[in-house]
Structure formats: structure tokens, C-alpha cells
Coordinates of C-alpha atoms in Angstrom, one line a residue:
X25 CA 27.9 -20.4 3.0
X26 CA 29.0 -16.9 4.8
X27 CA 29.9 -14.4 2.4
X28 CA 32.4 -11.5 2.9
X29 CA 31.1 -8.2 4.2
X30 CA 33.2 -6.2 2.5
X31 CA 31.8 -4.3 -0.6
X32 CA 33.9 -4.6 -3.0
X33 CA 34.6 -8.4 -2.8
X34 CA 30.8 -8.8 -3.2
X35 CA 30.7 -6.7 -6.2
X36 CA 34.0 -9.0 -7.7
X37 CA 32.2 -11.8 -6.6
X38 CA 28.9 -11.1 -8.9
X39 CA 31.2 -10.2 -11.4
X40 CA 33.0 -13.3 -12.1
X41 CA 30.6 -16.3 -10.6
X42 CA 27.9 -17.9 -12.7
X43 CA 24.7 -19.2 -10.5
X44 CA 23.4 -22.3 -10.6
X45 CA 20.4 -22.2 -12.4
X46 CA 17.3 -20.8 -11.1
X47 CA 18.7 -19.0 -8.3
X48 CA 20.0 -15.5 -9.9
X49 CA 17.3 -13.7 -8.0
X50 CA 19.0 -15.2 -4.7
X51 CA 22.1 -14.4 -5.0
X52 CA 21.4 -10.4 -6.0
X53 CA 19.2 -10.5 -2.7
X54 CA 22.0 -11.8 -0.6
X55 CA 24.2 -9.0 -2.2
X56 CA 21.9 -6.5 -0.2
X57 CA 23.4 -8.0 3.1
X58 CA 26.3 -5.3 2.1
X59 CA 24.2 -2.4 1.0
X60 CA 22.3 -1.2 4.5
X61 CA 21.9 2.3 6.0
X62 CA 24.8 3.5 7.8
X63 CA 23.6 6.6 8.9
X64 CA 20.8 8.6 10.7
X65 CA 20.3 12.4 10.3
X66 CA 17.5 13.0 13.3
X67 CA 14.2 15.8 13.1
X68 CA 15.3 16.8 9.7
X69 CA 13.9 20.1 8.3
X70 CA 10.9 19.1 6.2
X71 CA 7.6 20.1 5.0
X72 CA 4.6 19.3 7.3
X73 CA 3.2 16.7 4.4
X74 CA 1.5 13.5 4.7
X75 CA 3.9 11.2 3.3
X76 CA 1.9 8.0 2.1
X77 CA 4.7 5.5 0.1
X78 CA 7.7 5.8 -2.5
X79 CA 6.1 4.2 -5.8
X80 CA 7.5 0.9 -6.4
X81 CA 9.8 1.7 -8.9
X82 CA 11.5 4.3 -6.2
X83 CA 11.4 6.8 -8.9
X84 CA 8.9 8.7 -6.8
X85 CA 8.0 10.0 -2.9
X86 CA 3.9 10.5 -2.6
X87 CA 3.2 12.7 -0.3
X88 CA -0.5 15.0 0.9
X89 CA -0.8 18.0 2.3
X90 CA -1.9 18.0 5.9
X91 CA -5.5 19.6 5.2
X92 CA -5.7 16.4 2.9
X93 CA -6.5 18.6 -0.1
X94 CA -3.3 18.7 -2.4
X95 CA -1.1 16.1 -4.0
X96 CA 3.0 16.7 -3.5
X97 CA 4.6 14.0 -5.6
X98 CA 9.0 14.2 -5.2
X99 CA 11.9 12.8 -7.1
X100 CA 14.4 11.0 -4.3
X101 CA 18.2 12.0 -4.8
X102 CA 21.1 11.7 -2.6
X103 CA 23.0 13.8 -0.4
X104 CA 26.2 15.3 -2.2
X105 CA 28.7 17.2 -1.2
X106 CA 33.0 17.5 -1.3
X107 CA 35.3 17.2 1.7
X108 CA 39.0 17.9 2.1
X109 CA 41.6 15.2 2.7
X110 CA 41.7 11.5 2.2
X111 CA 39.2 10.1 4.7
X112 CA 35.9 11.9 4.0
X113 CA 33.7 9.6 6.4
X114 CA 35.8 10.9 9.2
X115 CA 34.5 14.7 8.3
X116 CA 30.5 15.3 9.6
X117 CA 28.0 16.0 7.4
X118 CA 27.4 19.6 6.3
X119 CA 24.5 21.4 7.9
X120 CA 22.8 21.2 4.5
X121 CA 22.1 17.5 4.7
X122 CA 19.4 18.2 8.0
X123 CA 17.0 19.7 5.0
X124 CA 14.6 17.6 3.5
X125 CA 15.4 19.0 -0.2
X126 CA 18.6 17.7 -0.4
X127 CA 17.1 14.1 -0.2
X128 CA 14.5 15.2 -2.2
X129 CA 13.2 17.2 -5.2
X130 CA 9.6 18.3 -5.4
X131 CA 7.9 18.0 -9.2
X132 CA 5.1 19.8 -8.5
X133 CA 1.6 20.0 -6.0
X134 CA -1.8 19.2 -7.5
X135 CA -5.0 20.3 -6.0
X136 CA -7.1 16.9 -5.9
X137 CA -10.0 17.9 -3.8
X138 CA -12.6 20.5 -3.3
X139 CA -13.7 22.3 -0.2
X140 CA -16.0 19.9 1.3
X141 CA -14.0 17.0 -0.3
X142 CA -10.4 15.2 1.3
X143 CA -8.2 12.9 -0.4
X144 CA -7.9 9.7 1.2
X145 CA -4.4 8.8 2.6
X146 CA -4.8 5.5 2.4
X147 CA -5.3 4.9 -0.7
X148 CA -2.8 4.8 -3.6
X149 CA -2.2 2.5 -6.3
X150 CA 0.5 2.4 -8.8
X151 CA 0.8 1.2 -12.6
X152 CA 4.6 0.8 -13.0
X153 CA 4.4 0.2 -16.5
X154 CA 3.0 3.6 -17.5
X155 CA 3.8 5.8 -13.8
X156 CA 0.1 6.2 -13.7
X157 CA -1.1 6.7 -10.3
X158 CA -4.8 6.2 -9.2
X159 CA -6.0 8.4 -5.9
X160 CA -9.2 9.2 -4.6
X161 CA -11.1 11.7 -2.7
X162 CA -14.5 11.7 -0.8
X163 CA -17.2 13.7 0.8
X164 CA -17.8 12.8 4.9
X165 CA -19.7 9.7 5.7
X166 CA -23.5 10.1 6.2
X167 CA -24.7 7.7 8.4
X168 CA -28.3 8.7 8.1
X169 CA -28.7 8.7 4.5
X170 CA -32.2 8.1 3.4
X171 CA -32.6 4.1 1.9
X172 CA -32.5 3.8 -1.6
X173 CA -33.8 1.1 -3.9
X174 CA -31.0 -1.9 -4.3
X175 CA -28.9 -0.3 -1.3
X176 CA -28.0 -2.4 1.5
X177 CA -29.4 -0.9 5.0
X178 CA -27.1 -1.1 7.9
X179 CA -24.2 0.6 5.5
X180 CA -23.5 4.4 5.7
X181 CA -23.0 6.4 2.6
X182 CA -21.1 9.2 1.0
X183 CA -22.1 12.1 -1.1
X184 CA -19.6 11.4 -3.7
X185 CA -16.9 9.5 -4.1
X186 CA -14.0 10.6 -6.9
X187 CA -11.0 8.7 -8.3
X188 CA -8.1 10.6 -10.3
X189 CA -5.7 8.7 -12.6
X190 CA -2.7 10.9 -12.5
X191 CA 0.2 10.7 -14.4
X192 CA 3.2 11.2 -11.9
X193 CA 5.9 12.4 -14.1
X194 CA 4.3 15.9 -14.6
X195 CA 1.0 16.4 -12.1
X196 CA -1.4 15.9 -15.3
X197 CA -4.9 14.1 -14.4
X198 CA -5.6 12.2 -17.0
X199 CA -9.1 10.9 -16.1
X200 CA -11.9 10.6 -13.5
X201 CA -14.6 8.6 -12.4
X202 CA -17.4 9.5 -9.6
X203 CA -19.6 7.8 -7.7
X204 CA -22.2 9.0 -5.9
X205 CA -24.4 8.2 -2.9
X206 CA -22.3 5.3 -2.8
X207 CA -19.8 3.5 -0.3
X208 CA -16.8 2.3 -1.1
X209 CA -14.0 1.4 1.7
X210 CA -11.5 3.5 1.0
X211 CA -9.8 2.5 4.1
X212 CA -6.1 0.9 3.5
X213 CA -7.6 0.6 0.0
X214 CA -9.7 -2.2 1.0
X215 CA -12.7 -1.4 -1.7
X216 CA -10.2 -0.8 -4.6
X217 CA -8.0 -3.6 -6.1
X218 CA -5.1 -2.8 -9.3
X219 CA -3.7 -5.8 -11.2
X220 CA -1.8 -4.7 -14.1
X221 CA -4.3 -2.7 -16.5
X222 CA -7.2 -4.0 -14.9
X223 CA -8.9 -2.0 -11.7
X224 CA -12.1 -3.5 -9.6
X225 CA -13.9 -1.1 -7.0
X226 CA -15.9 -2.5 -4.5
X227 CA -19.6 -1.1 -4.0
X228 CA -20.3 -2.1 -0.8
X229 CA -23.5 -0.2 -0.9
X230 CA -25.2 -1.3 -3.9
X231 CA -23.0 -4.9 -3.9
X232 CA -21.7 -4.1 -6.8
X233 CA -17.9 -4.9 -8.6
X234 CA -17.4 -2.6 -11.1
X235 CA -14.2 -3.4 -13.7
X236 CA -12.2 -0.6 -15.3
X237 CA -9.3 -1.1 -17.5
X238 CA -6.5 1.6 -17.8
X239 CA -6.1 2.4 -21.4
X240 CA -2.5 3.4 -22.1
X241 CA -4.1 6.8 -23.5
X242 CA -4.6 7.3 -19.7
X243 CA -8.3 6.6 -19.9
X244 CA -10.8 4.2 -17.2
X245 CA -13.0 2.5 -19.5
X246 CA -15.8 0.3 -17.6
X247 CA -15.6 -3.4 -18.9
X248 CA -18.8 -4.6 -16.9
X249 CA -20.4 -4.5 -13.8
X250 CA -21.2 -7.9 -11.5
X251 CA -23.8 -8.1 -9.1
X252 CA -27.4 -7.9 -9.5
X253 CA -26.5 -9.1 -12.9
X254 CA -23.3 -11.3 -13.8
X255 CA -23.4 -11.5 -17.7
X256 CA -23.2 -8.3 -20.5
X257 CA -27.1 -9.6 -21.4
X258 CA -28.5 -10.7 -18.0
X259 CA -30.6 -7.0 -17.7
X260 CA -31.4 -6.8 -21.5
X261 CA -33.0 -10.8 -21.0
X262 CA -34.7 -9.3 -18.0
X263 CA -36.2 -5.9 -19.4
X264 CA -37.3 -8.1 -22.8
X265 CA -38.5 -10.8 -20.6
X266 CA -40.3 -7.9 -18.5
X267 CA -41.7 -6.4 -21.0
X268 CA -43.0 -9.4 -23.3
X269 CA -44.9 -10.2 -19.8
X270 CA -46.3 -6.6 -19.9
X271 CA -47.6 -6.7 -23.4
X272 CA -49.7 -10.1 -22.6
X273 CA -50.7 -8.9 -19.1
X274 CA -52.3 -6.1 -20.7
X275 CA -56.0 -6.7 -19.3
X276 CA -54.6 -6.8 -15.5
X277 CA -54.1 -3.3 -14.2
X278 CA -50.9 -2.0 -13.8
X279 CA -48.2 -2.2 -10.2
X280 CA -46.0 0.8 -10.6
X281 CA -44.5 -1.1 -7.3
X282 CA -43.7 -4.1 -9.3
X283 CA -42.7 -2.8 -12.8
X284 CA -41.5 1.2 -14.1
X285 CA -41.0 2.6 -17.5
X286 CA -37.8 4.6 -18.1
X287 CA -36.7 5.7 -21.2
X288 CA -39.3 3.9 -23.0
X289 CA -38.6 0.2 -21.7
X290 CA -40.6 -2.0 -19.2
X291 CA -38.2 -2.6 -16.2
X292 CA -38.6 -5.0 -14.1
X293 CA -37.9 -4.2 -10.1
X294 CA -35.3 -5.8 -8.7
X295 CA -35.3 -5.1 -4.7
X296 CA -34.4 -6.5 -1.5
X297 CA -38.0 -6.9 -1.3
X298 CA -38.5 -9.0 -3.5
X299 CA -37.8 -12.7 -3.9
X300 CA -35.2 -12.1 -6.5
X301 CA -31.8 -12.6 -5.8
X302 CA -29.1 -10.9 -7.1
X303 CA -27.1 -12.4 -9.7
X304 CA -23.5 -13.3 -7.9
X305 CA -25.9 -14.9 -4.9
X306 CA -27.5 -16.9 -7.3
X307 CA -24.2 -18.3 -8.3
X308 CA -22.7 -19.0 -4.8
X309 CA -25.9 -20.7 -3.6
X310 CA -25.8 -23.0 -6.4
X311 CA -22.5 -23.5 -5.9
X312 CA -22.9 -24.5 -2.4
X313 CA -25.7 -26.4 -3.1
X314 CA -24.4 -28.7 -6.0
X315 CA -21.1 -29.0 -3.8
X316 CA -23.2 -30.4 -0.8
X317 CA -25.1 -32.1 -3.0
X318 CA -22.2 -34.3 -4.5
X319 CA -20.5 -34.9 -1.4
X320 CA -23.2 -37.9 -0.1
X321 CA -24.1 -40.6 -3.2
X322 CA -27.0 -42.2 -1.4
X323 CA -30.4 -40.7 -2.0
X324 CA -31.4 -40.6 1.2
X325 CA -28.6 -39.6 3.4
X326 CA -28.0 -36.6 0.9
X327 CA -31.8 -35.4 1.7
X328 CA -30.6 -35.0 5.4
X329 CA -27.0 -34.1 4.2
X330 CA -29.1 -30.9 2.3
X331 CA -31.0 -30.2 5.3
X332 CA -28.4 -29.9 7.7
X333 CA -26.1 -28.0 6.1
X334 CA -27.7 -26.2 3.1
X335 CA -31.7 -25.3 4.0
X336 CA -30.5 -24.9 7.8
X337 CA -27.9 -22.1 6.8
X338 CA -29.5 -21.1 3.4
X339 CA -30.7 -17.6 5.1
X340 CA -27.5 -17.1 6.6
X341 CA -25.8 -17.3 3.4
X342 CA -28.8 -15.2 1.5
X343 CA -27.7 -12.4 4.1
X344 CA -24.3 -12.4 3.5
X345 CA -22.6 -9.5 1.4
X346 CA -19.8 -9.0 -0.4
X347 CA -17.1 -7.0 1.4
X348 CA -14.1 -7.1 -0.7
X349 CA -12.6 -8.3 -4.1
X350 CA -9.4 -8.4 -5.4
X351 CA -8.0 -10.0 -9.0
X352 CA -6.1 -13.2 -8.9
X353 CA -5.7 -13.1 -12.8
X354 CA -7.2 -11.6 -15.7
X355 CA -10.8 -14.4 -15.6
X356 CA -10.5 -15.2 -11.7
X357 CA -12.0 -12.7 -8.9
X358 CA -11.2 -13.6 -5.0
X359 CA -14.1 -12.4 -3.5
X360 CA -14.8 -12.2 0.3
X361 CA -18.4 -12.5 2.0
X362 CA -19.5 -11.8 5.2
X363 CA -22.1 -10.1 7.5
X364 CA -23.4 -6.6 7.1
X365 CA -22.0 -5.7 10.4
X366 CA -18.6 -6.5 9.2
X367 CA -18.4 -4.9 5.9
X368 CA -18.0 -0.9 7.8
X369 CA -15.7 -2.7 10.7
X370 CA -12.2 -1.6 12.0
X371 CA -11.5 -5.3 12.3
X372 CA -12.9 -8.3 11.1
X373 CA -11.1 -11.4 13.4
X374 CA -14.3 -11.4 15.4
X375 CA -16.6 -11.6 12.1
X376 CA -17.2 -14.9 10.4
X377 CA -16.2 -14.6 6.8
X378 CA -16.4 -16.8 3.7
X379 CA -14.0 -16.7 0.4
X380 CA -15.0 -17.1 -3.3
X381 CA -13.4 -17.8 -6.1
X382 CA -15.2 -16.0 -9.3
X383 CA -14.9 -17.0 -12.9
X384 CA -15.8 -13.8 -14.8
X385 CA -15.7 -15.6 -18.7
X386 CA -18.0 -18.4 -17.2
X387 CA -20.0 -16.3 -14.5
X388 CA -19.6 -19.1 -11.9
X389 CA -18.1 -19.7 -8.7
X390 CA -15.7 -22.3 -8.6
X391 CA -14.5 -22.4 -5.0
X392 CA -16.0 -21.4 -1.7
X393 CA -14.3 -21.3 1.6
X394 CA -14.9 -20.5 5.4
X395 CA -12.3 -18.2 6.4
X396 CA -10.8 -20.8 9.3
X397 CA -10.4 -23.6 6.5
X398 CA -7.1 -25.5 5.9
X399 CA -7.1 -25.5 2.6
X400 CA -7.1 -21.9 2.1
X401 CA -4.8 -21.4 4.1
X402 CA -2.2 -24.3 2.7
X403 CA -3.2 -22.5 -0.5
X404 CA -2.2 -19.0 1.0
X405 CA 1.1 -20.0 2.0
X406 CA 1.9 -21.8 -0.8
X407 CA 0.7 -19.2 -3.2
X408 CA 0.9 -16.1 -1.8
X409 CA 2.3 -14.4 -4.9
X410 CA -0.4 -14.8 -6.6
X411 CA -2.5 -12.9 -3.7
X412 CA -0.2 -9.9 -4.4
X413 CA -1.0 -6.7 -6.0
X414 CA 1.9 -6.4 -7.6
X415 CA 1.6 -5.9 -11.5
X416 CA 3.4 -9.5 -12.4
X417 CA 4.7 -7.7 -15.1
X418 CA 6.9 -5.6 -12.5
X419 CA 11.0 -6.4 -12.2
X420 CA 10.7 -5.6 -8.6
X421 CA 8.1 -8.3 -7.4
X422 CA 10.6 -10.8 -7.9
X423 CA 12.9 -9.4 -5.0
X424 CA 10.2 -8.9 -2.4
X425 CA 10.3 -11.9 0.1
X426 CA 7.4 -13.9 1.3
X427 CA 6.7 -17.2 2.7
X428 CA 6.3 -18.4 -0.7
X429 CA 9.8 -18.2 -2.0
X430 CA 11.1 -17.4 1.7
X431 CA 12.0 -20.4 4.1
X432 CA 12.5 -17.5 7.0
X433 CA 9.3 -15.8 6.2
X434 CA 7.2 -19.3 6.0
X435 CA 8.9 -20.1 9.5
X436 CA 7.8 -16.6 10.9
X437 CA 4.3 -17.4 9.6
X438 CA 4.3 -20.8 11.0
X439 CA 5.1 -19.6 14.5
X440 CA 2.6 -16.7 14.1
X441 CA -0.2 -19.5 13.1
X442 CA 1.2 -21.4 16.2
X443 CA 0.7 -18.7 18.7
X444 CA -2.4 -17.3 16.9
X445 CA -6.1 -18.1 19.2
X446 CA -7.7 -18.8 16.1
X447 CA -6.6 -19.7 12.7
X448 CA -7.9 -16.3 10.9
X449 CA -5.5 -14.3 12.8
X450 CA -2.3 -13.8 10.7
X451 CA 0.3 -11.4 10.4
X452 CA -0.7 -7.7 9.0
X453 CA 1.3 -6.6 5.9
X454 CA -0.8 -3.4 6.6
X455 CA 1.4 -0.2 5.7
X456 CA -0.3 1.6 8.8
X457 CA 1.2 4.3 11.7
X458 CA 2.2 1.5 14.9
X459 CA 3.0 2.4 18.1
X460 CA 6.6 3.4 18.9
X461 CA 8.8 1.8 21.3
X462 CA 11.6 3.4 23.2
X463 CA 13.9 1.2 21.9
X464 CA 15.4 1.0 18.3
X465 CA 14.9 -1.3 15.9
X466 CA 17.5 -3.9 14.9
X467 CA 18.2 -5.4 11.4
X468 CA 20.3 -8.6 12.3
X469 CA 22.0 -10.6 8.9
X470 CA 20.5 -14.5 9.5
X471 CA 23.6 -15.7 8.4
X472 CA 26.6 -16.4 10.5
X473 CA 27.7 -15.0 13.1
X474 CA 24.1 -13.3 13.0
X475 CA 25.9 -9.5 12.5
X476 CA 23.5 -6.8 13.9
X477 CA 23.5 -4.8 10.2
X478 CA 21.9 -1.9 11.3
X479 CA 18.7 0.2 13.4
X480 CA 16.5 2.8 13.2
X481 CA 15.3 4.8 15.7
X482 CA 12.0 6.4 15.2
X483 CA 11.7 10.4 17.1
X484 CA 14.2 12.5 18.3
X485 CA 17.7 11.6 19.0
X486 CA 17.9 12.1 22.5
X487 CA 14.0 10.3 23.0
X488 CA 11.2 11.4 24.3
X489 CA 11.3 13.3 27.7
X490 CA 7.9 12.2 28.8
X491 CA 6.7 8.5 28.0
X492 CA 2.6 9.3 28.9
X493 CA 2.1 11.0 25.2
X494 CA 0.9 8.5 23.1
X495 CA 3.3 8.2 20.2
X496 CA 3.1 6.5 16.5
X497 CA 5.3 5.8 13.8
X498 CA 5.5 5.2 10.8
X499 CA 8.1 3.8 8.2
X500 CA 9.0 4.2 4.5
X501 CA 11.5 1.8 2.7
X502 CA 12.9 3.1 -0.5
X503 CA 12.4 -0.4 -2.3
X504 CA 15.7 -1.3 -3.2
X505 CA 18.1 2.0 -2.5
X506 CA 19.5 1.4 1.4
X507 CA 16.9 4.6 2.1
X508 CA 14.2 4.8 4.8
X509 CA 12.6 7.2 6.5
X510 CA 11.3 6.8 9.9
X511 CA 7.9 9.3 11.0
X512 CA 6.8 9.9 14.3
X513 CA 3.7 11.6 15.8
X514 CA 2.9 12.6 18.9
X515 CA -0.4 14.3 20.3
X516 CA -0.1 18.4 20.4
X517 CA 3.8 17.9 19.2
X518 CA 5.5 18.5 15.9
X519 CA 6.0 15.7 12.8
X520 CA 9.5 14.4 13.7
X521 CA 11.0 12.7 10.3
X522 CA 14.6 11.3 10.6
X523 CA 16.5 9.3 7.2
X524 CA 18.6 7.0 7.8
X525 CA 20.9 6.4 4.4
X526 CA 24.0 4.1 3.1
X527 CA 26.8 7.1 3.8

């Protein structure tokens, strides 16, 4: 039913009506149809930062400086100032309202990084329920580091990889955790995954998941690693097992190559090597084997059923590596495997990629999926808010529209799965710079009579004079205030940042 535009019969409206059950949530999102940007203030005067995201409470701006070595966090306000006479939207705004500060109040700039060391843009990940922050910063990418025992060849590495927990309301780092020699893609925070207390890095080097938890002190605390071994006992079994074997071997002389003493215990080498596999590709290639296995009853059509399409492929799937994890609750891991080749790549639509599902109480894998399979796709339309890496404890999530609880987002998906050449080729929610276009772009209300509601223009307000220079924008969305602000870049030209804002 079409709803009046006017303000103030909205707010009456919410006021006095009751919803029908179940769909409060609804009808405050369809009160937003009234509360749009209005107005654009073009190439404001602003510092020459990085801005990365407002948090997703909007209680903060993140922002780097451009040498990629400093934290600037702000505190968004809103333009004030007094008029004479009745109409005040007739008056223009005063000259203060082209400077960045009166949008926005700096709290203060941290140093993150070190000389040789940059923060990485990409990467920032929010605990609402504290305003903790977790950032990261990283030495330059070596990709002629010398091969170490358990690392992965093919994979570059970096001297030393650091992530900060900071708390946002003052600046104060409240812990740290380095790894070294290591690689983790840092990259659109691909290696790193945050739900609620809980934080998982992805060692794409060494293939190993390393769990965190976020005390509310402000502390990371390691709650296990999962990899070469998958249970809290799995490498005291093996150094006991190790060294009971050493004790009765005695007479036989000893293989430094097969077995080293550190710290006084017998270890037993674990390498590529070797024939042991690690522990998580033990568990998928039992998995895939007793899944095979029950899918033909008779005896002797399952022996070819096995050969075909376990023992043929059973090297391809040894070779596989993990390339990224992410929580889908507190026991279950998503985990997704692929080729050497595409763990380091830009893009991975051209890579063939496989999805597990990882029970971290149990230490098995209870579903495994090719990337172009139908069921994991039904599965991520129908349940994409449990993909999502918002904290469920957030009272934001519940206003951010996908094709879960969205029939216009699921029909956008739809026609994008339509059009797509291949099924692993979706949509990118990837907060990223995009090319800008010379035309602005339009927010139209889907509701009748389908009102353009507003449009931002990305760049100066008169354009660009020269279409050749290549030119990319970016966008930030305040996440529920009618606030954006639109960035452009352009080669050998100055930032040009413009806000558009409910007047």
C-alpha cells in the first residue's frame, strides 16, 4: 500500500499503528523511504586520509593516513547553524559547511605501524558490543623467501604480520598478536574472519586456522589451532607416540631427518615430504570417501563407484589447500579449498573451488561442496544471514536487506544467476574503489509511482573536463543516518570528497 511522503504523517503514522505481528522491522525500514539525502556539498575541504568505513554502529568514521602509517578514527555530527526569517531552506548554506570538521570531529590519531611496516586498508573489523576494533599492519611481500619446513611452496611470505585490538573510544591498544614469516590475505580481509567474541586468521602459508577469543578485558587469547593437528591432544599423542617408538628402536641408529629433540621431547617430523597428512586433510578425505562410499549399496558397483570418483581424483584433493574460513556459529567453520595457484589470486571465478563445513567439538567435516553445486547455492540464498559477519547479537543486522528476508534483493540475485556464464559468478558485496561513471546515481522508491528519491554524484560538480583519466570512486553509507559520502580519485589529481546529507 503507498504510503505518504510527507514526514510528519509517517512519524504520526508509527505513532499510533500497531503491526501485525512479525513485521515491526518492515515497517521501520519502509519509514526510511522519508528520510533520504537532500543535499550535496561538492570537493569539500578535508584532510587527505584514507577513509576505510563508519563502524556499524555509526558512532565512528575510520580513517588512515595516506603514507598508510597512522590511525585517524572521528565522531560524525551534523551541520548546525541559525538563519533569519521563516523559511530557512530557502537561505544557502554558510561557507562553514564546505569543511570537513563540521561533519566531523577527530578523537585522536594513533601511530599503528613502523617504518618498514603499513597498515592494511582493507582490513577492519568491528566488535559492536565493546567498540573494539581489530586492524592490522604488514611488512612487504617476499616472493623469494627461502622454504621452510610445513610451508606450502608456490605462496609468498611476509616478514611479519601484526594485528592491534584497539579500543575506539580513546585510541588505546589494548593487545597484539604477530606472526611472522607467515602469509595471511589481508586483502578485503579475506584471511581474517570476526563473529561476535570469536576471531579465526587464516594461515595460508603454514595451512593453519588459528582461533582467538576477545576477552572483554580487551585481551586475544588463542583457543586452538586446526591444521596439521585438529584436536587439543593430537601432537601430545604424536610426540608420546614418537617417543615410545624411540625408546624401543634404541639399537637402530638414529635419522635426525625423520625425528628431532626440542626441549627434551622426541618429535616426530611432520612434512610435505612425508606420507603424513595433515590433520584437517585427513578429515575431508574421509569424508569424501565414506560419502562416495554410501552413495552405491552393491559391492561391486561401489568398487568402480570408488575408483572413478575417489582414487581417480584422490591426488587432486591431497593438493588442495585451504584458502579461506569464516565462522558460521560458535562449533561450525565454512572453510573453502582450492588450488595453490588460487589461494594468492586477484580472482578466483577461473579457479575450481570446494566448500567445507567443519565441526570444531567433533573435529569432522560434515559437508563438502564444489563451488558450482545447487545445493550450496539454494542454501546461500536461503540462508545468507547466517554467511554474514555481522555479530548476531548487533540491533543493526536486522535492518540490512538481503535476499534472505528481501523479495527485491532475491529477484536481483536471480537475474544476476540468469545472466551469469557460470554459476560461481555472483554479485560482489565487496566494499572496494569502482569505476566512476559520468552520470549520477539514482535512488528510485520501488513503490508506486516509482519516485526518484534521490542521487549522488561522485567528483566535482561541474564533472570532469577530460574523460581519458582513469577515475574511481568510492562510497560510504552512514548505516542508518541519511549520510554518505561519495570519494573520487583520479591519477596525478587531488582526493575529491563530496557529502550528500538530509538538509
Amino acid at each position: 500500500m503507498f504510503r505518504s511522503n510527507n514526514l510528519a504523517a509517517r512519524v504520526f503514522e508509527r505513532q499510533i499503528l500497531t503491526p501485525r505481528p512479525g513485521t515491526s522491522v518492515n515497517l521501520v525500514r519502509h519509514f526510511y523511504e522519508n528520510l533520504v539525502p537532500s543535499c550535496t556539498i561538492y570537493d569539500i575541504d578535508c584532510p587527505d586520509h584514507s577513509f576505510r568505513k563508519f563502524t556499524d554502529d555509526g558512532q565512528y568514521l575510520v580513517s588512515f593516513s595516506r603514507n598508510h602509517q597512522d590511525l585517524i578514527v572521528y565522531r560524525p555530527t551534523w551541520l548546525s547553524f541559525s538563519c533569519k526569517g521563516e523559511d530557512c531552506d530557502a537561505h544557502s548554506l554558510p561557507q562553514k559547511a564546505k569543511r570537513f570538521d563540521s561533519f566531523f570531529t577527530q578523537l585522536y590519531c594513533v601511530s599503528l605501524a613502523s617504518s618498514n611496516e603499513f597498515i592494511c586498508k582493507d582490513l577492519f573489523l568491528y566488535m559492536e558490543t565493546h567498540q573494539f576494533g581489530l586492524f592490522a599492519t604488514s611488512t612487504a611481500q617476499s616472493h623469494e623467501a627461502p622454504t621452510t619446513e610445513g610451508a606450502i611452496e608456490g605462496l609468498p611470505s611476509i616478514e611479519k604480520i601484526t594485528f592491534y585490538l584497539v579500543r575506539l573510544e580513546d585510541g588505546v591498544i589494548l593487545d597484539e598478536k604477530a606472526f611472522c614469516n607467515d602469509f595471511v590475505n589481508l586483502a578485503q580481509s579475506m584471511g581474517v574472519f570476526l563473529y561476535e567474541d570469536l576471531l579465526c586468521i587464516m594461515s595460508l602459508r603454514y595451512q593453519t586456522i588459528h582461533i582467538l577469543q576477545i576477552r572483554d578485558s580487551g585481551n586475544l587469547v588463542y583457543v586452538r589451532n586446526i591444521g596439521i593437528f585438529c584436536r587439543e591432544d593430537d601432537e601430545l599423542f604424536i610426540n608420546s607416540h614418537a617417543q615410545s617408538m624411540g625408546i624401543l628402536d634404541k639399537s637402530k641408529p638414529d635419522d635426525s631427518s625423520d625425528r628431532q629433540v626440542a626441549n627434551g621431547v622426541l618429535q616426530l617430523q611432520v612434512t610435505q615430504g612425508t606420507s603424513f597428512l595433515s590433520g584437517i586433510k585427513q578429515r575431508l578425505l574421509s569424508f569424501i570417501f565414506c560419502k562416495i562410499w554410501n552413495e552405491e549399496a552393491d559391492p561391486t558397483l561401489r568398487v568402480q563407484h570408488l575408483k572413478k570418483k575417489f582414487y581417480f581424483h584422490f591426488q587432486d584433493y591431497v593438493d588442495l589447500i585451504m584458502w579461506k574460513v569464516q565462522f558460521l556459529d560458535r562449533h561450525h567453520l565454512l572453510i573453502k579449498f582450492g588450488s595453490v595457484d588460487g589461494g594468492v589470486a586477484r580472482s578466483t571465478d577461473q579457479h575450481p573451488a570446494f566448500f567445507a563445513v567443519y565441526n570444531m567439538e567433533t573435529t569432522d567435516i560434515v559437508a563438502f561442496y564444489q563451488n558450482s553445486s545447487e545445493e550450496l547455492y539454494s542454501l546461500f540464498e536461503q540462508f545468507y544471514d547466517h554467511f554474514h559477519a555481522n555479530s548476531r547479537n548487533s540491533l543493526h543486522t536486522s535492518f540490512i536487506s538481503s535476499h534472505s528476508n528481501n523479495i527485491h534483493a532475491l529477484d536481483q540475485l536471480w537475474c544476476i544467476k540468469n545472466k551469469a556464464n557460470s554459476i560461481s559468478q555472483l554479485i560482489s558485496a565487496t566494499v572496494r574503489h569502482r569505476h566512476s561513471t559520468e552520470h549520477p546515481i539514482k535512488f528510485i522508491s520501488r513503490r508506486q509511482p516509482n519516485m526518484l528519491k534521490f542521487k549522488i554524484k561522485p567528483g566535482p560538480e561541474a564533472g570532469g573536463s577530460d574523460g581519458r583519466p582513469k577515475r574511481i570512486s568510492s562510497f560510504l553509507f552512514h548505516p542508518y543516518l541519511p549520510f554518505a559520502l561519495s570519494i573520487q580519485q583520479t591519477y596525478m589529481q587531488p582526493t575529491v570528497v563530496n557529502i550528500h546529507f538530509r538538509r
